[in-house]
Amino acid sequence: MNISRLLLRFFFVISPFFTPNVEAFTGTYGVNYGRIADNIPSPDKVATLLRDAKIKNVRIFDADHSVLQAFSGTGLNLVIGLPNGNIKDMSSNPEDALTWVKENVQAFLPDTQIRGIAVGNEVLGGSDQSLWGSLLGAVKNLYNATKQLQLDDVIQISTAHSQAVFNTSYPPSSCTFTENVLQYMTPLLEFFSQTGSPFCLNAYPFLAYTYNPTEIDLNYALFQPNKGIYDQKVHLHYDNILDAQIDAAYAALEVAGFKNMEVIVTETGWASKGDLSEPAATVHNATTYNYNLRKRLALKKGTPRRPKNVLKVYVFALFNENLKPGPTSERNFGLFNANGSISYNIGFPLSAASSILYLKDIQVGGYSLGSTAWALLLLVFLNS
């Protein structure tokens, strides 16, 4: 055991007033770093980009060692992911779970600040129902592995859910879990209530509007001025969809008996480009949503139903991912372009010099512009 962790655990033992509380999230803003692409910057450059953009909380969807190594010494809080394809094995083999934690977590601590393990993504309510019954077992085995390695006070275990786990979310106070999900959700929530893990929600006003453009005001989806909705059952007013989606989750948790569980948004975002069936996927709307979301989070306030629970959000996603399957929008959620330049300006405190670090040499008029030339050009542009 290294000295820093030994001293930390010693402090836990000798201080009767200190109760370990695993916090995988610092502040209010984070980002999902997806890598289904063949043209994005290397992990070490991404780590620099994140630090320059003042983004401290990061989620990845696997435990790629090149990323874990690149994030060493950066001070970034990292949540790694166990892919859905590994859930059954982790559920049925505690020794494999222990080995996985040793190789993908313990081996990189404390230099890489791994703070959590996300077990699968959108498993419950998903199309592969064979995974539903294995999720809790995987969660427990991974948690027990962290406990055996004395990392349970450092690593938070969680799993993210889509809107598919709910019967309805309108009005928010009427939300409940679907019957077929509830039998799996209840024991999972019981375990998370014991470990102090939050309910992780993937919430997309973009999708809500795309599926119901005639019933939803676009301004309501984009945090723009609008009349909003009034939930008569609880006498609460909502001026944006995201708050309503989060409070719908709180309502479902209350009905299920978990009133005190915190809800964290593990994915939300807006596509900047889409198919003809996705007319709201524009640069203007993506800019508006993400800029207003940052302003909303900067207020450090909760939702109408939970005003004292400061909202925490991971935005999807860091980059446009050119190899993602599905509609065009799936490949255009990035805050940054593949070359590391900003997709649209939402106020990141990113210096010109650091932005230019990620630009590849580009042939212009027969000449290759390196990073210095690009920096000069960008400075001229910013000061024009």
GROMACS .gro file of C-alpha atoms in nm:
model
  384
    1MET     CA    1   0.000   0.000   0.000
    2ASN     CA    2   0.144   0.343  -0.090
    3ILE     CA    3   0.213   0.598   0.184
    4SER     CA    4  -0.055   0.849   0.078
    5ARG     CA    5  -0.334   0.591   0.090
    6LEU     CA    6  -0.200   0.447   0.417
    7LEU     CA    7  -0.210   0.791   0.581
    8LEU     CA    8  -0.558   0.854   0.442
    9ARG     CA    9  -0.694   0.531   0.587
   10PHE     CA   10  -0.512   0.597   0.916
   11PHE     CA   11  -0.693   0.932   0.939
   12PHE     CA   12  -1.026   0.757   0.886
   13VAL     CA   13  -0.951   0.527   1.178
   14ILE     CA   14  -0.823   0.776   1.432
   15SER     CA   15  -1.079   1.051   1.368
   16PRO     CA   16  -1.416   0.971   1.526
   17PHE     CA   17  -1.566   1.280   1.365
   18PHE     CA   18  -1.480   1.189   1.006
   19THR     CA   19  -1.710   0.970   0.801
   20PRO     CA   20  -1.576   0.869   0.457
   21ASN     CA   21  -1.807   0.988   0.182
   22VAL     CA   22  -1.722   0.887  -0.172
   23GLU     CA   23  -1.768   1.182  -0.407
   24ALA     CA   24  -1.697   1.110  -0.770
   25PHE     CA   25  -1.796   1.463  -0.875
   26THR     CA   26  -1.650   1.803  -0.783
   27GLY     CA   27  -1.850   2.117  -0.859
   28THR     CA   28  -2.138   2.109  -1.106
   29TYR     CA   29  -1.996   2.053  -1.456
   30GLY     CA   30  -1.839   1.751  -1.624
   31VAL     CA   31  -1.808   1.592  -1.966
   32ASN     CA   32  -1.828   1.251  -2.133
   33TYR     CA   33  -1.512   1.166  -2.325
   34GLY     CA   34  -1.629   0.920  -2.591
   35ARG     CA   35  -1.375   0.782  -2.835
   36ILE     CA   36  -1.570   0.608  -3.112
   37ALA     CA   37  -1.366   0.795  -3.371
   38ASP     CA   38  -1.044   0.765  -3.567
   39ASN     CA   39  -0.960   1.135  -3.593
   40ILE     CA   40  -0.965   1.279  -3.240
   41PRO     CA   41  -0.661   1.399  -3.041
   42SER     CA   42  -0.448   1.160  -2.840
   43PRO     CA   43  -0.539   1.114  -2.470
   44ASP     CA   44  -0.246   1.325  -2.345
   45LYS     CA   45  -0.358   1.619  -2.559
   46VAL     CA   46  -0.715   1.566  -2.443
   47ALA     CA   47  -0.601   1.586  -2.081
   48THR     CA   48  -0.438   1.922  -2.154
   49LEU     CA   49  -0.748   2.042  -2.338
   50LEU     CA   50  -0.971   1.953  -2.042
   51ARG     CA   51  -0.748   2.133  -1.794
   52ASP     CA   52  -0.731   2.444  -2.012
   53ALA     CA   53  -1.109   2.439  -2.047
   54LYS     CA   54  -1.141   2.411  -1.666
   55ILE     CA   55  -1.337   2.084  -1.693
   56LYS     CA   56  -1.247   1.872  -1.391
   57ASN     CA   57  -1.502   1.588  -1.405
   58VAL     CA   58  -1.471   1.332  -1.684
   59ARG     CA   59  -1.648   1.007  -1.771
   60ILE     CA   60  -1.519   0.745  -2.014
   61PHE     CA   61  -1.708   0.437  -2.127
   62ASP     CA   62  -1.430   0.185  -2.071
   63ALA     CA   63  -1.101   0.159  -1.883
   64ASP     CA   64  -0.856   0.217  -2.167
   65HIS     CA   65  -0.505   0.222  -2.020
   66SER     CA   66  -0.376   0.487  -2.259
   67VAL     CA   67  -0.638   0.726  -2.119
   68LEU     CA   68  -0.573   0.628  -1.757
   69GLN     CA   69  -0.200   0.681  -1.805
   70ALA     CA   70  -0.246   1.013  -1.986
   71PHE     CA   71  -0.465   1.145  -1.704
   72SER     CA   72  -0.200   1.063  -1.442
   73GLY     CA   73  -0.100   1.368  -1.241
   74THR     CA   74  -0.359   1.592  -1.407
   75GLY     CA   75  -0.592   1.630  -1.109
   76LEU     CA   76  -0.892   1.538  -1.324
   77ASN     CA   77  -1.167   1.334  -1.156
   78LEU     CA   78  -1.229   1.029  -1.370
   79VAL     CA   79  -1.519   0.782  -1.378
   80ILE     CA   80  -1.432   0.474  -1.582
   81GLY     CA   81  -1.682   0.238  -1.739
   82LEU     CA   82  -1.740  -0.134  -1.745
   83PRO     CA   83  -1.889  -0.201  -2.092
   84ASN     CA   84  -2.223  -0.378  -2.114
   85GLY     CA   85  -2.050  -0.673  -2.274
   86ASN     CA   86  -1.860  -0.745  -1.953
   87ILE     CA   87  -2.157  -0.735  -1.716
   88LYS     CA   88  -2.247  -1.106  -1.723
   89ASP     CA   89  -1.890  -1.211  -1.652
   90MET     CA   90  -1.854  -0.962  -1.365
   91SER     CA   91  -2.185  -1.081  -1.223
   92SER     CA   92  -2.099  -1.451  -1.221
   93ASN     CA   93  -1.727  -1.435  -1.140
   94PRO     CA   94  -1.619  -1.241  -0.828
   95GLU     CA   95  -1.255  -1.325  -0.899
   96ASP     CA   96  -1.279  -1.166  -1.243
   97ALA     CA   97  -1.427  -0.855  -1.082
   98LEU     CA   98  -1.136  -0.844  -0.838
   99THR     CA   99  -0.884  -0.883  -1.119
  100TRP     CA  100  -1.060  -0.612  -1.322
  101VAL     CA  101  -1.041  -0.364  -1.033
  102LYS     CA  102  -0.677  -0.450  -0.965
  103GLU     CA  103  -0.575  -0.401  -1.328
  104ASN     CA  104  -0.793  -0.101  -1.417
  105VAL     CA  105  -0.823   0.091  -1.092
  106GLN     CA  106  -0.570  -0.002  -0.825
  107ALA     CA  107  -0.280  -0.009  -1.071
  108PHE     CA  108  -0.335   0.358  -1.159
  109LEU     CA  109  -0.410   0.503  -0.817
  110PRO     CA  110  -0.338   0.750  -0.672
  111ASP     CA  111  -0.169   0.936  -0.961
  112THR     CA  112  -0.474   0.896  -1.183
  113GLN     CA  113  -0.771   1.021  -0.984
  114ILE     CA  114  -1.018   0.745  -1.062
  115ARG     CA  115  -1.324   0.826  -0.854
  116GLY     CA  116  -1.588   0.590  -0.982
  117ILE     CA  117  -1.687   0.287  -1.187
  118ALA     CA  118  -1.996   0.309  -1.407
  119VAL     CA  119  -2.127  -0.045  -1.444
  120GLY     CA  120  -2.271  -0.064  -1.794
  121ASN     CA  121  -2.479   0.209  -1.954
  122GLU     CA  122  -2.858   0.219  -1.990
  123VAL     CA  123  -2.887  -0.151  -1.907
  124LEU     CA  124  -3.230  -0.154  -1.741
  125GLY     CA  125  -3.495  -0.070  -1.998
  126GLY     CA  126  -3.248  -0.154  -2.274
  127SER     CA  127  -3.307  -0.395  -2.560
  128ASP     CA  128  -3.084  -0.672  -2.419
  129GLN     CA  129  -3.302  -0.797  -2.136
  130SER     CA  130  -3.059  -1.079  -2.064
  131LEU     CA  131  -2.840  -0.819  -1.893
  132TRP     CA  132  -3.109  -0.691  -1.659
  133GLY     CA  133  -3.078  -0.974  -1.412
  134SER     CA  134  -2.696  -0.960  -1.416
  135LEU     CA  135  -2.655  -0.590  -1.341
  136LEU     CA  136  -2.693  -0.606  -0.963
  137GLY     CA  137  -2.454  -0.900  -0.936
  138ALA     CA  138  -2.190  -0.710  -1.134
  139VAL     CA  139  -2.241  -0.401  -0.918
  140LYS     CA  140  -2.204  -0.601  -0.597
  141ASN     CA  141  -1.899  -0.793  -0.712
  142LEU     CA  142  -1.719  -0.478  -0.824
  143TYR     CA  143  -1.808  -0.305  -0.499
  144ASN     CA  144  -1.686  -0.603  -0.297
  145ALA     CA  145  -1.364  -0.599  -0.499
  146THR     CA  146  -1.304  -0.233  -0.407
  147LYS     CA  147  -1.380  -0.317  -0.045
  148GLN     CA  148  -1.138  -0.609  -0.045
  149LEU     CA  149  -0.867  -0.384  -0.190
  150GLN     CA  150  -0.955  -0.109   0.062
  151LEU     CA  151  -1.065   0.125  -0.214
  152ASP     CA  152  -1.434   0.151  -0.123
  153ASP     CA  153  -1.371   0.489   0.039
  154VAL     CA  154  -1.222   0.616  -0.288
  155ILE     CA  155  -1.430   0.454  -0.564
  156GLN     CA  156  -1.803   0.507  -0.613
  157ILE     CA  157  -1.999   0.237  -0.798
  158SER     CA  158  -2.294   0.347  -1.012
  159THR     CA  159  -2.488   0.277  -1.331
  160ALA     CA  160  -2.668   0.518  -1.565
  161HIS     CA  161  -3.030   0.491  -1.675
  162SER     CA  162  -3.219   0.623  -1.976
  163GLN     CA  163  -3.574   0.755  -1.983
  164ALA     CA  164  -3.683   0.402  -2.083
  165VAL     CA  165  -3.698   0.299  -1.715
  166PHE     CA  166  -3.996   0.532  -1.659
  167ASN     CA  167  -4.366   0.490  -1.738
  168THR     CA  168  -4.416   0.858  -1.808
  169SER     CA  169  -4.241   1.179  -1.716
  170TYR     CA  170  -4.525   1.427  -1.775
  171PRO     CA  171  -4.616   1.587  -1.556
  172PRO     CA  172  -4.298   1.524  -1.353
  173SER     CA  173  -4.484   1.436  -1.032
  174SER     CA  174  -4.663   1.147  -1.206
  175CYS     CA  175  -4.345   0.961  -1.297
  176THR     CA  176  -4.296   0.600  -1.185
  177PHE     CA  177  -4.070   0.315  -1.289
  178THR     CA  178  -4.211   0.070  -1.541
  179GLU     CA  179  -4.344  -0.256  -1.399
  180ASN     CA  180  -4.097  -0.476  -1.585
  181VAL     CA  181  -3.800  -0.265  -1.471
  182LEU     CA  182  -3.910  -0.221  -1.110
  183GLN     CA  183  -3.829  -0.578  -1.002
  184TYR     CA  184  -3.465  -0.518  -1.102
  185MET     CA  185  -3.450  -0.152  -1.008
  186THR     CA  186  -3.567  -0.189  -0.647
  187PRO     CA  187  -3.286  -0.416  -0.521
  188LEU     CA  188  -3.035  -0.208  -0.716
  189LEU     CA  189  -3.156   0.110  -0.546
  190GLU     CA  190  -3.151  -0.064  -0.209
  191PHE     CA  191  -2.786  -0.148  -0.258
  192PHE     CA  192  -2.696   0.202  -0.379
  193SER     CA  193  -2.877   0.356  -0.082
  194GLN     CA  194  -2.646   0.153   0.142
  195THR     CA  195  -2.329   0.256  -0.043
  196GLY     CA  196  -2.432   0.620  -0.089
  197SER     CA  197  -2.434   0.609  -0.468
  198PRO     CA  198  -2.661   0.846  -0.662
  199PHE     CA  199  -2.926   0.769  -0.922
  200CYS     CA  200  -2.754   0.841  -1.254
  201LEU     CA  201  -2.981   0.972  -1.530
  202ASN     CA  202  -2.917   1.025  -1.900
  203ALA     CA  203  -3.153   1.310  -1.989
  204TYR     CA  204  -3.185   1.459  -2.336
  205PRO     CA  205  -3.424   1.750  -2.398
  206PHE     CA  206  -3.297   1.726  -2.758
  207LEU     CA  207  -3.458   1.384  -2.795
  208ALA     CA  208  -3.775   1.489  -2.613
  209TYR     CA  209  -3.819   1.778  -2.855
  210THR     CA  210  -3.720   1.574  -3.162
  211TYR     CA  211  -3.986   1.313  -3.085
  212ASN     CA  212  -4.256   1.571  -2.995
  213PRO     CA  213  -4.188   1.895  -3.186
  214THR     CA  214  -4.554   1.990  -3.209
  215GLU     CA  215  -4.616   1.947  -2.835
  216ILE     CA  216  -4.297   2.095  -2.689
  217ASP     CA  217  -4.188   2.456  -2.719
  218LEU     CA  218  -3.830   2.468  -2.849
  219ASN     CA  219  -3.753   2.751  -2.607
  220TYR     CA  220  -3.863   2.523  -2.321
  221ALA     CA  221  -3.602   2.271  -2.436
  222LEU     CA  222  -3.326   2.530  -2.479
  223PHE     CA  223  -3.353   2.717  -2.145
  224GLN     CA  224  -3.488   3.018  -2.334
  225PRO     CA  225  -3.771   3.241  -2.208
  226ASN     CA  226  -4.106   3.057  -2.231
  227LYS     CA  227  -4.426   3.009  -2.035
  228GLY     CA  228  -4.315   2.666  -1.913
  229ILE     CA  229  -4.544   2.411  -1.751
  230TYR     CA  230  -4.723   2.396  -1.418
  231ASP     CA  231  -4.740   2.068  -1.229
  232GLN     CA  232  -5.073   2.103  -1.047
  233LYS     CA  233  -5.026   1.799  -0.823
  234VAL     CA  234  -4.726   1.949  -0.644
  235HIS     CA  235  -4.779   2.316  -0.739
  236LEU     CA  236  -4.442   2.355  -0.907
  237HIS     CA  237  -4.353   2.553  -1.219
  238TYR     CA  238  -4.093   2.440  -1.471
  239ASP     CA  239  -3.926   2.666  -1.725
  240ASN     CA  240  -3.705   2.401  -1.889
  241ILE     CA  241  -3.728   2.033  -1.981
  242LEU     CA  242  -3.409   1.925  -1.806
  243ASP     CA  243  -3.533   2.028  -1.461
  244ALA     CA  244  -3.863   1.851  -1.535
  245GLN     CA  245  -3.684   1.532  -1.641
  246ILE     CA  246  -3.472   1.533  -1.326
  247ASP     CA  247  -3.770   1.593  -1.100
  248ALA     CA  248  -3.956   1.314  -1.276
  249ALA     CA  249  -3.674   1.084  -1.165
  250TYR     CA  250  -3.703   1.219  -0.809
  251ALA     CA  251  -4.076   1.148  -0.817
  252ALA     CA  252  -4.019   0.789  -0.933
  253LEU     CA  253  -3.758   0.739  -0.661
  254GLU     CA  254  -4.001   0.865  -0.396
  255VAL     CA  255  -4.272   0.624  -0.508
  256ALA     CA  256  -4.017   0.341  -0.499
  257GLY     CA  257  -3.919   0.434  -0.143
  258PHE     CA  258  -3.589   0.617  -0.204
  259LYS     CA  259  -3.678   0.979  -0.135
  260ASN     CA  260  -3.330   1.074  -0.015
  261MET     CA  261  -3.133   0.947  -0.313
  262GLU     CA  262  -2.957   1.213  -0.518
  263VAL     CA  263  -3.004   1.235  -0.895
  264ILE     CA  264  -2.700   1.317  -1.109
  265VAL     CA  265  -2.725   1.375  -1.484
  266THR     CA  266  -2.462   1.154  -1.644
  267GLU     CA  267  -2.545   1.251  -2.003
  268THR     CA  268  -2.714   1.548  -2.164
  269GLY     CA  269  -2.639   1.746  -2.476
  270TRP     CA  270  -2.763   1.879  -2.808
  271ALA     CA  271  -2.658   1.772  -3.156
  272SER     CA  272  -2.522   2.039  -3.390
  273LYS     CA  273  -2.608   1.845  -3.707
  274GLY     CA  274  -2.870   1.584  -3.792
  275ASP     CA  275  -3.076   1.410  -4.057
  276LEU     CA  276  -3.382   1.561  -4.223
  277SER     CA  277  -3.589   1.402  -3.946
  278GLU     CA  278  -3.384   1.598  -3.689
  279PRO     CA  279  -3.434   1.963  -3.790
  280ALA     CA  280  -3.357   2.090  -3.439
  281ALA     CA  281  -3.000   1.957  -3.466
  282THR     CA  282  -2.830   2.283  -3.561
  283VAL     CA  283  -2.521   2.469  -3.449
  284HIS     CA  284  -2.741   2.752  -3.322
  285ASN     CA  285  -2.951   2.525  -3.104
  286ALA     CA  286  -2.650   2.329  -2.978
  287THR     CA  287  -2.479   2.655  -2.885
  288THR     CA  288  -2.790   2.786  -2.713
  289TYR     CA  289  -2.852   2.468  -2.513
  290ASN     CA  290  -2.495   2.417  -2.396
  291TYR     CA  291  -2.433   2.784  -2.320
  292ASN     CA  292  -2.754   2.815  -2.120
  293LEU     CA  293  -2.682   2.486  -1.943
  294ARG     CA  294  -2.347   2.620  -1.825
  295LYS     CA  295  -2.519   2.935  -1.700
  296ARG     CA  296  -2.781   2.721  -1.524
  297LEU     CA  297  -2.515   2.512  -1.350
  298ALA     CA  298  -2.314   2.819  -1.251
  299LEU     CA  299  -2.607   2.925  -1.032
  300LYS     CA  300  -2.536   2.618  -0.814
  301LYS     CA  301  -2.901   2.557  -0.742
  302GLY     CA  302  -3.132   2.259  -0.747
  303THR     CA  303  -3.458   2.180  -0.924
  304PRO     CA  304  -3.808   2.292  -0.823
  305ARG     CA  305  -3.866   1.962  -0.640
  306ARG     CA  306  -3.518   1.953  -0.482
  307PRO     CA  307  -3.407   2.318  -0.458
  308LYS     CA  308  -3.128   2.241  -0.210
  309ASN     CA  309  -2.971   1.961  -0.417
  310VAL     CA  310  -2.718   2.142  -0.635
  311LEU     CA  311  -2.746   2.004  -0.987
  312LYS     CA  312  -2.449   1.806  -1.122
  313VAL     CA  313  -2.423   1.732  -1.493
  314TYR     CA  314  -2.191   1.551  -1.733
  315VAL     CA  315  -2.236   1.692  -2.083
  316PHE     CA  316  -2.234   1.463  -2.384
  317ALA     CA  317  -1.990   1.483  -2.542
  318LEU     CA  318  -1.636   1.614  -2.561
  319PHE     CA  319  -1.587   1.538  -2.933
  320ASN     CA  320  -1.785   1.465  -3.245
  321GLU     CA  321  -1.735   1.089  -3.292
  322ASN     CA  322  -1.723   1.005  -3.662
  323LEU     CA  323  -1.752   0.627  -3.623
  324LYS     CA  324  -2.068   0.615  -3.412
  325PRO     CA  325  -2.356   0.428  -3.576
  326GLY     CA  326  -2.710   0.557  -3.602
  327PRO     CA  327  -2.854   0.888  -3.724
  328THR     CA  328  -2.628   1.181  -3.812
  329SER     CA  329  -2.697   1.347  -3.478
  330GLU     CA  330  -2.514   1.063  -3.297
  331ARG     CA  331  -2.189   1.179  -3.456
  332ASN     CA  332  -2.239   1.549  -3.381
  333PHE     CA  333  -2.280   1.604  -3.008
  334GLY     CA  334  -1.923   1.726  -2.957
  335LEU     CA  335  -1.827   2.046  -2.781
  336PHE     CA  336  -1.501   2.022  -2.971
  337ASN     CA  337  -1.417   1.925  -3.326
  338ALA     CA  338  -1.195   1.628  -3.405
  339ASN     CA  339  -0.890   1.853  -3.440
  340GLY     CA  340  -0.945   1.994  -3.091
  341SER     CA  341  -1.086   2.331  -3.197
  342ILE     CA  342  -1.407   2.454  -3.036
  343SER     CA  343  -1.723   2.344  -3.219
  344TYR     CA  344  -1.907   2.655  -3.105
  345ASN     CA  345  -1.841   2.918  -2.843
  346ILE     CA  346  -2.012   2.857  -2.509
  347GLY     CA  347  -1.759   3.045  -2.302
  348PHE     CA  348  -1.487   2.792  -2.223
  349PRO     CA  349  -1.179   2.969  -2.077
  350LEU     CA  350  -0.958   2.812  -2.342
  351SER     CA  351  -0.645   3.002  -2.445
  352ALA     CA  352  -0.554   3.042  -2.810
  353ALA     CA  353  -0.220   2.873  -2.750
  354SER     CA  354  -0.375   2.563  -2.598
  355SER     CA  355  -0.647   2.544  -2.864
  356ILE     CA  356  -0.385   2.540  -3.133
  357LEU     CA  357  -0.205   2.248  -2.969
  358TYR     CA  358  -0.454   2.008  -3.120
  359LEU     CA  359  -0.468   2.138  -3.474
  360LYS     CA  360  -0.300   1.910  -3.723
  361ASP     CA  361  -0.066   2.050  -3.984
  362ILE     CA  362  -0.282   2.157  -4.277
  363GLN     CA  363  -0.168   2.229  -4.631
  364VAL     CA  364  -0.266   2.580  -4.738
  365GLY     CA  365  -0.157   2.703  -5.079
  366GLY     CA  366   0.108   2.432  -5.096
  367TYR     CA  367   0.251   2.518  -4.753
  368SER     CA  368   0.213   2.333  -4.425
  369LEU     CA  369   0.101   2.552  -4.137
  370GLY     CA  370   0.241   2.426  -3.810
  371SER     CA  371   0.117   2.507  -3.461
  372THR     CA  372   0.302   2.841  -3.437
  373ALA     CA  373   0.153   2.971  -3.760
  374TRP     CA  374  -0.194   2.856  -3.659
  375ALA     CA  375  -0.154   3.027  -3.323
  376LEU     CA  376  -0.066   3.355  -3.493
  377LEU     CA  377  -0.362   3.326  -3.729
  378LEU     CA  378  -0.598   3.252  -3.441
  379LEU     CA  379  -0.466   3.546  -3.240
  380VAL     CA  380  -0.522   3.775  -3.538
  381PHE     CA  381  -0.877   3.639  -3.572
  382LEU     CA  382  -0.957   3.681  -3.201
  383ASN     CA  383  -0.829   4.039  -3.200
  384SER     CA  384  -0.992   4.145  -3.525
   0.00000   0.00000   0.00000
